PDB file of C-alpha atoms in Angstrom:
ATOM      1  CA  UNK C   7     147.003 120.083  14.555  1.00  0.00           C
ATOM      2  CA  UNK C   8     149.573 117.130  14.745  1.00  0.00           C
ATOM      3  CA  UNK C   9     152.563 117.765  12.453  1.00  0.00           C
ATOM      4  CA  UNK C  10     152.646 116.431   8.648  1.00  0.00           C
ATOM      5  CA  UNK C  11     152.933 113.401   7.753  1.00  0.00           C
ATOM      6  CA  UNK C  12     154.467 112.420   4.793  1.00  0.00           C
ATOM      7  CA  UNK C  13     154.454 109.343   3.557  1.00  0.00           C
ATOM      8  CA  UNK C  14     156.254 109.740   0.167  1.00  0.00           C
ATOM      9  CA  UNK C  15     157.974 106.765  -1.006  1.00  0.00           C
ATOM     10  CA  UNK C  16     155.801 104.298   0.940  1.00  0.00           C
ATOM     11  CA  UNK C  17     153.834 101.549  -0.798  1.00  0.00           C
ATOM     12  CA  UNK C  18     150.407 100.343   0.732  1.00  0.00           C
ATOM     13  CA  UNK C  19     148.492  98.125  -1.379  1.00  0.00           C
ATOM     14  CA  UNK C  20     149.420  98.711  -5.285  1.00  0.00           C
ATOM     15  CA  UNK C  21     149.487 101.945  -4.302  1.00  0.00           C
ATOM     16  CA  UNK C  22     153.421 104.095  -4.250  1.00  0.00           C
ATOM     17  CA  UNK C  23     152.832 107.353  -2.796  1.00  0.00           C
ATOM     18  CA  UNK C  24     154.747 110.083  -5.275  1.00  0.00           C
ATOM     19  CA  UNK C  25     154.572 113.403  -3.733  1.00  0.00           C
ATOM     20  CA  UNK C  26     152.296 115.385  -1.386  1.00  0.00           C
ATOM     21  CA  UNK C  27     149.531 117.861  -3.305  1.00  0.00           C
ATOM     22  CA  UNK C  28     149.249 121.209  -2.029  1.00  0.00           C
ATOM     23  CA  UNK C  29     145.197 119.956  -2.246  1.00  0.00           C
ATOM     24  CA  UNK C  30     143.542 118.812   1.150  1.00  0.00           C
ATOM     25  CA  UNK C  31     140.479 116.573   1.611  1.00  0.00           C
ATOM     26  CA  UNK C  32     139.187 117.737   4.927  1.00  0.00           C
ATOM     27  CA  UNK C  33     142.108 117.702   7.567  1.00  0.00           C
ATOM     28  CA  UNK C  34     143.910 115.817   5.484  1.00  0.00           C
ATOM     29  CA  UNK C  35     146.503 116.055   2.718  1.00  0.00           C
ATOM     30  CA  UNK C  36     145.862 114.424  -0.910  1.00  0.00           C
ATOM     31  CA  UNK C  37     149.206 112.445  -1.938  1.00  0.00           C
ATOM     32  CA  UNK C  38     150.054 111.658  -5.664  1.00  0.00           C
ATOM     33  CA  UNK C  39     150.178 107.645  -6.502  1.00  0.00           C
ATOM     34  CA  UNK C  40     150.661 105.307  -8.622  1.00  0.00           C
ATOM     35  CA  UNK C  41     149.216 102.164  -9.014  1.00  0.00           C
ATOM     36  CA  UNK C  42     151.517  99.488  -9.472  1.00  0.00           C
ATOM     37  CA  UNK C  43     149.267  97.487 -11.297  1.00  0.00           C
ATOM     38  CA  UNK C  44     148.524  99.794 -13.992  1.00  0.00           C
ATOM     39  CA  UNK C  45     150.789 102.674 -13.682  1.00  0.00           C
ATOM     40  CA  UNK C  46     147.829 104.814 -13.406  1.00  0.00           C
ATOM     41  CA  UNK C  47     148.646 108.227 -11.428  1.00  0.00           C
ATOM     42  CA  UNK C  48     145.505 108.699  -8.815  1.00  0.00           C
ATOM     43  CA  UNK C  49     145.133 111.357  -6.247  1.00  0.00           C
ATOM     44  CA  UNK C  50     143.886 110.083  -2.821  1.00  0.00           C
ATOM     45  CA  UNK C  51     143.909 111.936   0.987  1.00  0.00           C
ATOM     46  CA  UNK C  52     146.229 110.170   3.426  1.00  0.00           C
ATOM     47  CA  UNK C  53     143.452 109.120   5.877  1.00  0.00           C
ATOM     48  CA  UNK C  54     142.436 106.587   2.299  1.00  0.00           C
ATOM     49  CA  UNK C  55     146.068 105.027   2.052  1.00  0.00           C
ATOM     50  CA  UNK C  56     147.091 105.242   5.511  1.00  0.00           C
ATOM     51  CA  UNK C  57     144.321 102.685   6.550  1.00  0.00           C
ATOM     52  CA  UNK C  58     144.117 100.689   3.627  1.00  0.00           C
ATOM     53  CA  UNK C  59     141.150 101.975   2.685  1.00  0.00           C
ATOM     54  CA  UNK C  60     142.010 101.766  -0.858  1.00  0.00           C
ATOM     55  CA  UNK C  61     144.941  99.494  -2.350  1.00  0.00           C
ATOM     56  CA  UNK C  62     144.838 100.262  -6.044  1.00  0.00           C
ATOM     57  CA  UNK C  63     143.638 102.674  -8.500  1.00  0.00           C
ATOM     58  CA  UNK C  64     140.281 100.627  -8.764  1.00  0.00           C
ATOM     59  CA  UNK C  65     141.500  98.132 -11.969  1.00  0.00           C
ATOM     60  CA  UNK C  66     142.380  95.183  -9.160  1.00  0.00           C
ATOM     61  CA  UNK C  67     138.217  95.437  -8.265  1.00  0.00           C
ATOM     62  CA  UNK C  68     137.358  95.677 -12.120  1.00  0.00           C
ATOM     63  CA  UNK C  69     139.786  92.909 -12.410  1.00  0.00           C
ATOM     64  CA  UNK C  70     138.314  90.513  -9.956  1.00  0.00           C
ATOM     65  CA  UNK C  71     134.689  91.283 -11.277  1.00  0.00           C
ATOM     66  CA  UNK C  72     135.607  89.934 -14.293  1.00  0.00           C
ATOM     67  CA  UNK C  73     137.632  86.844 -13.381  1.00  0.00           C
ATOM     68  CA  UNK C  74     135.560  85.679 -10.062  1.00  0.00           C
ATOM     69  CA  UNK C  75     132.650  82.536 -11.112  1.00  0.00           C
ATOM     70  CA  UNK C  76     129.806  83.830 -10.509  1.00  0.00           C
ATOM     71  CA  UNK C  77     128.874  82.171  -7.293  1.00  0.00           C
ATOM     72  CA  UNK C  78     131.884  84.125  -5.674  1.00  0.00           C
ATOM     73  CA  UNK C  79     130.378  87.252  -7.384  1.00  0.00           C
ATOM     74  CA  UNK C  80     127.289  86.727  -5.592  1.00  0.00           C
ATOM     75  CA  UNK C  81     129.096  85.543  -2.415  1.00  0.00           C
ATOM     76  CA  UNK C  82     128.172  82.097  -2.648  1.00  0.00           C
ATOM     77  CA  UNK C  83     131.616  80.690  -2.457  1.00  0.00           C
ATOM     78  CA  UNK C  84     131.473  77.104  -3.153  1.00  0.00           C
ATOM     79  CA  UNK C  85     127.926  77.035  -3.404  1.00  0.00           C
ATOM     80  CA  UNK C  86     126.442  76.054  -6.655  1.00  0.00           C
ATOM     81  CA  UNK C  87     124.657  78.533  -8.951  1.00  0.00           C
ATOM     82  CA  UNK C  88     120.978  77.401  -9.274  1.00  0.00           C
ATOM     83  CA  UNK C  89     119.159  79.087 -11.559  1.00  0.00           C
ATOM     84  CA  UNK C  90     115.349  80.094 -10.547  1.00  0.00           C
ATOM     85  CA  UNK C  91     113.187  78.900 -13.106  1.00  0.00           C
ATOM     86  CA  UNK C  92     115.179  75.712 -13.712  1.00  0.00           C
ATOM     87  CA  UNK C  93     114.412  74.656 -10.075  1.00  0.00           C
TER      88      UNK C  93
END
């Protein structure tokens, strides 16, 4: 097994990794974070925050679902929103 990693005191995302848990997911170890969003304290394994897998706590995705139009929501950027039964 390759030796530990620890990435303690990096930031990826919104994401500043605390302190290693003695928890593992798998092979790999779960870090402490905090989002620096929210301040929210999350556990995540390094495999998630080493590739960017995850970049917040999850309040930057409830964020955007509540600020995007609706046509980006749908993925219809630019595009106007038709409705069905109008058309």
């Amino acid at each position: 097994m390759p030796p530990f990693k620890d990435l303690s005191g990096q930031t990826f995302g919104y994401l500043y990794v605390i302190e290693p848990t003695q928890k593992r997911q798998g092979s790999n170890r779960v870090f402490r974070c905090r989002c620096l969003n929210c301040g929210k304290i999350v556990e995540l394994p390094s495999r998630t925050i080493a590739h960017s897998q995850q970049v917040s706590c999850g309040c930057i995705k409830n964020r955007n679902l509540t600020t995007k139009p609706i046509a980006e929501k749908l993925g219809q950027v630019g595009a106007r929103y038709v409705m069905p039964w109008l058309v």
